[in-house]
Short mmCIF file of C-alpha atoms and ligand atoms in Angstrom, two decimals:
data_model
loop_
_atom_site.label_atom_id
_atom_site.label_comp_id
_atom_site.label_asym_id
_atom_site.label_seq_id
_atom_site.Cartn_x
_atom_site.Cartn_y
_atom_site.Cartn_z
CA MET A 1 16.66 -3.65 8.55
CA LEU A 2 16.03 -3.60 4.66
CA ALA A 3 14.44 -6.39 2.96
CA THR A 4 13.12 -7.31 -0.50
CA LEU A 5 9.45 -7.76 -1.08
CA THR A 6 9.76 -11.43 -2.19
CA GLN A 7 11.72 -11.54 1.54
CA VAL A 8 8.96 -10.53 3.58
CA LEU A 9 6.11 -12.30 1.77
CA SER A 10 7.61 -15.59 0.98
CA LYS A 11 7.61 -15.53 4.91
CA ALA A 12 3.99 -13.97 4.73
CA ASN A 13 2.54 -16.57 1.85
CA ARG A 14 4.15 -19.78 4.10
CA GLN A 15 2.48 -18.79 7.02
CA LYS A 16 -0.54 -17.37 5.92
CA TYR A 17 -0.66 -13.27 7.15
CA ALA A 18 -0.32 -10.33 5.26
CA VAL A 19 2.37 -7.03 5.38
CA GLY A 20 0.61 -3.57 5.36
CA ALA A 21 2.24 -1.69 2.62
CA PHE A 22 2.03 2.21 3.72
CA ASN A 23 2.20 5.26 1.71
CA THR A 24 4.40 7.74 2.38
CA ASN A 25 4.82 11.71 1.06
CA ASN A 26 6.91 13.17 3.72
CA MET A 27 9.25 12.40 7.58
CA GLU A 28 6.37 12.24 9.79
CA ILE A 29 4.77 9.63 7.78
CA VAL A 30 7.94 7.45 7.03
CA GLN A 31 8.38 8.05 11.24
CA ALA A 32 4.80 6.71 12.47
CA ILE A 33 4.98 3.62 9.73
CA VAL A 34 8.04 2.16 11.17
CA ARG A 35 7.75 3.29 14.63
CA ALA A 36 4.17 1.32 14.47
CA ALA A 37 5.93 -1.75 12.92
CA GLU A 38 8.80 -1.96 15.86
CA LYS A 39 6.58 -1.80 18.81
CA VAL A 40 4.65 -4.28 17.66
CA ARG A 41 7.56 -6.23 15.78
CA SER A 42 6.67 -6.71 12.50
CA PRO A 43 7.64 -6.36 9.06
CA VAL A 44 6.68 -3.60 7.10
CA ILE A 45 6.23 -2.22 3.69
CA VAL A 46 6.79 1.63 3.31
CA GLN A 47 5.96 2.85 -0.18
CA THR A 48 5.70 5.65 -2.14
CA THR A 49 3.82 6.91 -5.43
CA GLU A 50 4.75 8.76 -8.55
CA GLY A 51 2.89 11.72 -7.01
CA ALA A 52 4.42 11.52 -3.51
CA ILE A 53 7.93 11.23 -5.62
CA GLU A 54 7.06 14.45 -7.80
CA TYR A 55 5.88 16.51 -4.48
CA ALA A 56 9.17 15.14 -2.08
CA GLY A 57 12.34 14.24 -4.67
CA LEU A 58 13.06 10.27 -5.39
CA ASP A 59 16.17 10.82 -3.11
CA THR A 60 15.01 12.50 -0.39
CA LEU A 61 11.87 9.86 0.31
CA LYS A 62 14.24 7.19 -0.06
CA CYS A 63 17.28 8.90 2.44
CA LEU A 64 14.30 8.96 4.85
CA VAL A 65 13.43 5.41 4.47
CA LEU A 66 16.04 3.48 3.74
CA SER A 67 18.02 5.59 7.44
CA ALA A 68 15.15 4.55 9.07
CA ALA A 69 15.51 0.96 7.59
CA GLU A 70 19.30 0.96 8.91
CA GLN A 71 18.05 1.56 11.99
CA SER A 72 15.32 -0.65 12.23
CA ARG A 73 15.47 -3.83 14.24
CA VAL A 74 12.20 -5.35 11.76
CA PRO A 75 12.23 -5.56 8.05
CA VAL A 76 11.70 -2.48 6.15
CA VAL A 77 10.87 -2.82 2.47
CA LEU A 78 11.18 0.61 -0.26
CA HIS A 79 8.37 -0.20 -2.50
CA LEU A 80 7.63 2.21 -5.76
CA ASP A 81 3.51 2.19 -5.63
CA HIS A 82 1.79 2.07 -9.31
CA GLY A 83 4.81 2.79 -10.91
CA LYS A 84 3.64 3.76 -14.45
CA ASP A 85 6.91 5.75 -16.21
CA LEU A 86 9.61 3.28 -17.39
CA THR A 87 12.33 5.65 -16.44
CA LEU A 88 11.23 6.32 -13.06
CA ILE A 89 10.99 3.04 -12.22
CA ARG A 90 14.38 1.95 -13.54
CA GLN A 91 15.73 5.08 -11.64
CA CYS A 92 14.35 4.06 -8.63
CA MET A 93 16.08 0.37 -9.10
CA ASN A 94 19.15 1.89 -9.54
CA ARG A 95 19.25 4.54 -6.56
CA GLY A 96 18.32 1.75 -3.37
CA TYR A 97 13.97 0.37 -3.91
CA THR A 98 14.25 -3.15 -3.22
CA SER A 99 10.82 -3.41 -4.72
CA VAL A 100 8.44 -1.90 -7.86
CA MET A 101 5.12 -2.09 -8.50
CA ILE A 102 4.57 -1.91 -12.38
CA ASP A 103 1.04 -0.95 -13.05
CA GLY A 104 0.26 -1.71 -16.57
CA SER A 105 -3.26 -2.80 -15.72
CA HIS A 106 -5.13 0.56 -17.79
CA PHE A 107 -3.23 -1.65 -20.42
CA PRO A 108 -4.59 -4.31 -22.75
CA PHE A 109 -3.59 -7.64 -21.37
CA ASP A 110 -0.57 -8.16 -24.06
CA LYS A 111 0.93 -4.83 -24.13
CA ASN A 112 0.04 -5.21 -20.28
CA VAL A 113 2.87 -8.50 -20.41
CA LYS A 114 4.73 -6.52 -22.50
CA VAL A 115 5.73 -3.71 -19.86
CA THR A 116 5.73 -6.36 -16.65
CA ARG A 117 7.68 -8.54 -18.68
CA LYS A 118 10.41 -6.10 -19.21
CA VAL A 119 10.44 -4.74 -15.31
CA VAL A 120 10.71 -7.49 -14.40
CA ARG A 121 13.81 -8.47 -16.50
CA TRP A 122 15.31 -5.28 -15.29
CA ALA A 123 15.25 -6.26 -11.60
CA ARG A 124 16.06 -9.52 -11.75
CA ALA A 125 19.49 -8.15 -12.80
CA LYS A 126 19.60 -5.44 -9.36
CA GLY A 127 17.76 -7.94 -7.29
CA VAL A 128 14.98 -6.10 -6.63
CA SER A 129 11.37 -7.57 -6.65
CA VAL A 130 8.30 -6.81 -8.58
CA GLU A 131 4.75 -6.69 -8.12
CA GLY A 132 2.35 -6.07 -10.98
CA GLU A 133 -1.43 -5.58 -12.02
CA LEU A 134 -3.90 -7.32 -13.02
CA GLY A 135 -7.68 -5.89 -13.51
CA THR A 136 -8.49 -2.54 -12.04
CA ILE A 137 -8.64 -1.14 -9.09
CA GLY A 138 -11.51 1.72 -8.62
CA GLY A 139 -11.91 5.10 -7.51
CA ALA A 140 -11.34 8.68 -7.91
CA GLU A 141 -9.78 10.04 -11.60
CA ASP A 142 -6.15 10.24 -10.12
CA LEU A 143 -2.95 8.82 -11.07
CA VAL A 144 -3.72 5.58 -9.65
CA SER A 145 -7.24 4.85 -10.17
CA SER A 146 -9.73 3.86 -12.72
CA ARG A 147 -13.30 4.46 -13.11
CA ARG A 148 -14.37 1.42 -13.25
CA ILE A 149 -13.58 -1.86 -11.23
CA LEU A 150 -12.63 -4.57 -14.07
CA TYR A 151 -12.35 -7.76 -11.34
CA THR A 152 -9.59 -9.99 -12.03
CA GLU A 153 -9.74 -13.29 -14.09
CA PRO A 154 -8.46 -16.25 -12.83
CA LYS A 155 -7.10 -18.14 -15.25
CA THR A 156 -6.00 -15.23 -17.31
CA ALA A 157 -4.02 -14.25 -13.52
CA VAL A 158 -2.42 -17.58 -14.00
CA ASP A 159 -1.56 -16.94 -17.60
CA PHE A 160 -0.11 -12.95 -16.98
CA VAL A 161 2.04 -14.49 -13.75
CA ASP A 162 3.38 -17.50 -16.24
CA LYS A 163 4.83 -15.09 -19.19
CA THR A 164 5.70 -11.90 -16.74
CA GLY A 165 7.42 -13.85 -13.39
CA VAL A 166 6.35 -11.32 -11.36
CA ASP A 167 6.97 -11.29 -7.49
CA ALA A 168 3.67 -10.48 -6.37
CA LEU A 169 0.04 -9.64 -8.03
CA ALA A 170 -2.48 -7.05 -7.25
CA ILE A 171 -5.66 -8.50 -8.32
CA ALA A 172 -9.08 -6.68 -8.48
CA ILE A 173 -12.09 -8.34 -5.77
CA GLY A 174 -13.85 -5.47 -5.35
CA THR A 175 -12.21 -2.64 -3.91
CA SER A 176 -11.01 1.54 -4.66
CA HIS A 177 -8.31 3.85 -3.49
CA GLY A 178 -9.88 6.51 -1.76
CA ALA A 179 -12.07 7.05 0.73
CA TYR A 180 -15.42 6.62 -0.91
CA LYS A 181 -15.22 2.78 -1.74
CA PHE A 182 -18.75 1.36 -1.38
CA GLN A 183 -22.81 1.70 -2.68
CA GLY A 184 -24.23 -0.29 -0.30
CA LYS A 185 -22.89 -3.26 1.58
CA ALA A 186 -19.08 -3.39 1.42
CA THR A 187 -18.18 -6.52 0.00
CA LEU A 188 -15.18 -8.26 -1.26
CA ASP A 189 -15.55 -10.83 -4.33
CA ILE A 190 -13.59 -13.43 -1.48
CA LYS A 191 -14.90 -16.93 -3.79
CA ARG A 192 -12.74 -15.21 -6.98
CA LEU A 193 -9.98 -14.74 -4.79
CA ALA A 194 -9.84 -17.84 -2.99
CA ASP A 195 -9.61 -19.52 -6.85
CA ILE A 196 -6.98 -17.43 -7.81
CA LYS A 197 -5.14 -18.42 -4.45
CA ARG A 198 -5.66 -22.08 -5.29
CA ARG A 199 -4.50 -21.66 -8.65
CA LEU A 200 -1.56 -19.44 -8.07
CA LYS A 201 -0.10 -20.16 -4.49
CA MET A 202 2.22 -17.23 -4.44
CA PRO A 203 1.54 -13.38 -2.72
CA LEU A 204 -1.22 -11.66 -3.52
CA VAL A 205 -1.64 -7.96 -3.04
CA LEU A 206 -4.98 -5.96 -1.82
CA HIS A 207 -5.11 -2.40 -3.09
CA GLY A 208 -7.87 0.45 -2.04
CA ALA A 209 -7.77 -1.48 1.49
CA SER A 210 -8.33 1.64 3.84
CA GLY A 211 -10.59 0.80 6.61
CA VAL A 212 -11.66 4.37 6.88
CA PRO A 213 -12.07 4.39 11.00
CA GLU A 214 -15.36 6.00 12.68
CA SER A 215 -13.58 7.21 14.94
CA VAL A 216 -10.99 8.96 12.59
CA VAL A 217 -13.47 10.28 10.87
CA ALA A 218 -15.46 11.97 13.58
CA LYS A 219 -12.60 13.82 15.42
CA ALA A 220 -11.46 15.06 11.54
CA GLU A 221 -15.16 16.34 11.41
CA LYS A 222 -15.65 17.57 14.78
CA TYR A 223 -12.53 19.94 14.31
CA GLY A 224 -14.40 21.32 10.56
CA ALA A 225 -13.84 18.81 8.10
CA LYS A 226 -16.69 17.73 5.28
CA LEU A 227 -16.28 14.50 4.76
CA GLY A 228 -19.70 13.45 3.58
CA LYS A 229 -20.36 9.82 4.12
CA PRO A 230 -16.65 7.84 3.55
CA GLU A 231 -16.95 4.02 3.76
CA GLY A 232 -14.00 1.91 3.91
CA VAL A 233 -13.32 -2.04 3.91
CA PRO A 234 -14.32 -3.47 7.35
CA ASP A 235 -11.94 -5.20 9.27
CA THR A 236 -14.43 -8.07 9.60
CA GLN A 237 -13.66 -8.03 5.20
CA ILE A 238 -10.00 -7.07 5.61
CA ARG A 239 -9.33 -10.54 7.90
CA LEU A 240 -11.25 -12.78 4.95
CA ALA A 241 -9.00 -11.54 2.75
CA VAL A 242 -5.84 -12.32 4.70
CA LYS A 243 -7.68 -15.66 5.61
CA ASN A 244 -8.05 -16.62 1.85
CA GLY A 245 -4.72 -15.69 0.54
CA ILE A 246 -4.05 -11.97 0.66
CA ASN A 247 -0.50 -11.62 1.80
CA LYS A 248 0.04 -7.57 1.13
CA ILE A 249 -2.22 -4.77 1.88
CA ASN A 250 -2.17 -1.24 0.68
CA THR A 251 -3.18 1.93 2.90
CA ASP A 252 -3.07 4.89 2.03
CA THR A 253 -6.53 7.10 2.55
CA ASP A 254 -6.51 6.22 6.02
CA LEU A 255 -2.76 7.64 7.01
CA ARG A 256 -4.05 10.84 5.18
CA LEU A 257 -7.64 10.75 7.69
CA ALA A 258 -5.64 10.36 10.42
CA PHE A 259 -3.02 13.09 9.73
CA ASP A 260 -6.06 15.45 8.65
CA ALA A 261 -7.96 14.91 11.81
CA ALA A 262 -5.01 15.61 14.41
CA LEU A 263 -3.85 18.43 12.34
CA ARG A 264 -7.23 19.91 12.51
CA GLU A 265 -7.53 19.57 15.93
CA VAL A 266 -4.40 21.11 17.22
CA ILE A 267 -4.66 24.29 15.07
CA ALA A 268 -8.75 24.63 16.57
CA THR A 269 -7.76 24.04 20.39
CA LYS A 270 -4.50 25.69 20.54
CA PRO A 271 -3.99 29.00 18.92
CA ASP A 272 -0.84 29.93 20.57
CA VAL A 273 1.01 27.18 19.00
CA PHE A 274 2.95 27.90 15.76
CA ASP A 275 6.12 25.18 16.29
CA PRO A 276 5.95 22.51 13.25
CA ARG A 277 7.19 20.00 15.86
CA LYS A 278 3.69 20.81 18.23
CA ILE A 279 1.51 21.22 14.84
CA LEU A 280 2.92 17.61 13.18
CA GLY A 281 4.19 15.74 16.43
CA PRO A 282 0.37 14.82 17.04
CA ALA A 283 -0.37 13.64 13.22
CA ARG A 284 2.93 11.74 14.32
CA ASP A 285 1.12 9.91 16.93
CA CYS A 286 -2.46 9.66 15.60
CA MET A 287 -1.00 8.15 11.80
CA GLN A 288 1.45 5.40 14.04
CA GLN A 289 -1.68 4.36 16.10
CA VAL A 290 -3.46 3.99 12.84
CA VAL A 291 -0.80 1.48 11.64
CA GLU A 292 -0.51 -0.37 14.65
CA HIS A 293 -3.86 -1.38 14.54
CA ARG A 294 -3.85 -2.33 10.81
CA ILE A 295 -1.16 -4.85 11.39
CA ARG A 296 -2.72 -6.73 14.63
CA VAL A 297 -5.55 -7.23 12.15
CA PHE A 298 -3.66 -8.28 9.35
CA GLY A 299 -1.42 -10.98 11.20
CA SER A 300 1.86 -9.36 10.71
CA ALA A 301 2.68 -8.34 14.25
CA ASN A 302 5.52 -10.90 16.57
CA LYS A 303 6.84 -11.43 12.88
CA ALA A 304 9.65 -9.56 12.36
O1 LIG B 401 -2.82 4.51 -4.50
C1 LIG B 401 -2.45 5.22 -4.12
C2 LIG B 401 -3.28 6.78 -3.74
O2 LIG B 401 -4.06 6.61 -2.38
C3 LIG B 401 -2.62 7.54 -4.60
O3 LIG B 401 -1.73 7.97 -4.37
O4 LIG B 401 -1.98 10.55 -4.92
O5 LIG B 401 0.12 9.53 -4.30
O6 LIG B 401 -1.43 9.22 -6.32
P1 LIG B 401 -1.44 9.64 -5.01
P1 LIG B 402 -6.66 3.34 -0.19
O1 LIG B 402 -7.14 4.68 -0.70
O2 LIG B 402 -7.12 2.24 0.14
O3 LIG B 402 -5.76 3.29 1.32
O4 LIG B 402 -5.62 2.47 -0.91
C1 LIG B 402 -3.98 2.70 -1.20
C2 LIG B 402 -3.66 1.34 -2.22
O5 LIG B 402 -4.33 0.91 -3.01
C3 LIG B 402 -2.12 2.58 -2.48
O6 LIG B 402 -1.87 1.69 -3.23
ZN1 LIG B 403 -3.49 1.41 -5.29
#
């Protein structure tokens, strides 16, 4: 069933677990995410970036997610991830997204407040939820990341939420987008997170949270990938983040790695196969396993 972000996150906030938000670009990824959520009876957030929409088309992605949501017994949120283009954000709201992120984190505080407040005003009229971001998530230079991590200041976070009225807030506590997150020990600023949660008591979001599982990386490398030394957020750190107030956890890189590893294995071991279903089916299964594992770590299994 289709749900809003506010619906799934208010329960998660009350019961102290996190709901997984997984990025999609195509049918196989949507199916992997929703099948995993069904299997472990968890609510789930399926999200598309502006880059995903540019690749696959807004209506195509929307129809894939809405039809999966309609057929499903678990709550499914259709969310725009890292929305920066106000025209596109409006289109998403008008065409069936139940939640949007306005990412004004690259702006100075006042401009971030201004654009975020505008989106919240539009969203209220439509019954759509809004995630804002304060502080910056690191990562490779692309559409969504900044080069430096600027940790979220607790007092400024309270001011931002008061002035904007967002339903969920993405905070920066040391994670980065992509597969190469840490140089040295992988640690999150849990003290800062606990401080922000104590002041705000609202749903908080962790971006750049992929675990980069060793087994998946090893499989991809076995069949020819050259990944160097990727490093993700360990499950122990994720559990600690959930315990201290994170209620939405974003994952894209782990799905990309799982897709890549399974695809490479088929191509390398079955040279006679050229049916797309036999090539993409194992990739879908591999992504489903990754999503199931993460949902269990987040604590949202059996919460649907
Ligand atoms: O934050 C989300 C992504 O990992 C970057 O996604 O390449 O679709 O912009 P994108
Ligand atoms: P990862 O790159 O760690 O999967 O983060 C994804 C994300 O934050 C999407 O918004
Ligand atoms: Zn992100």
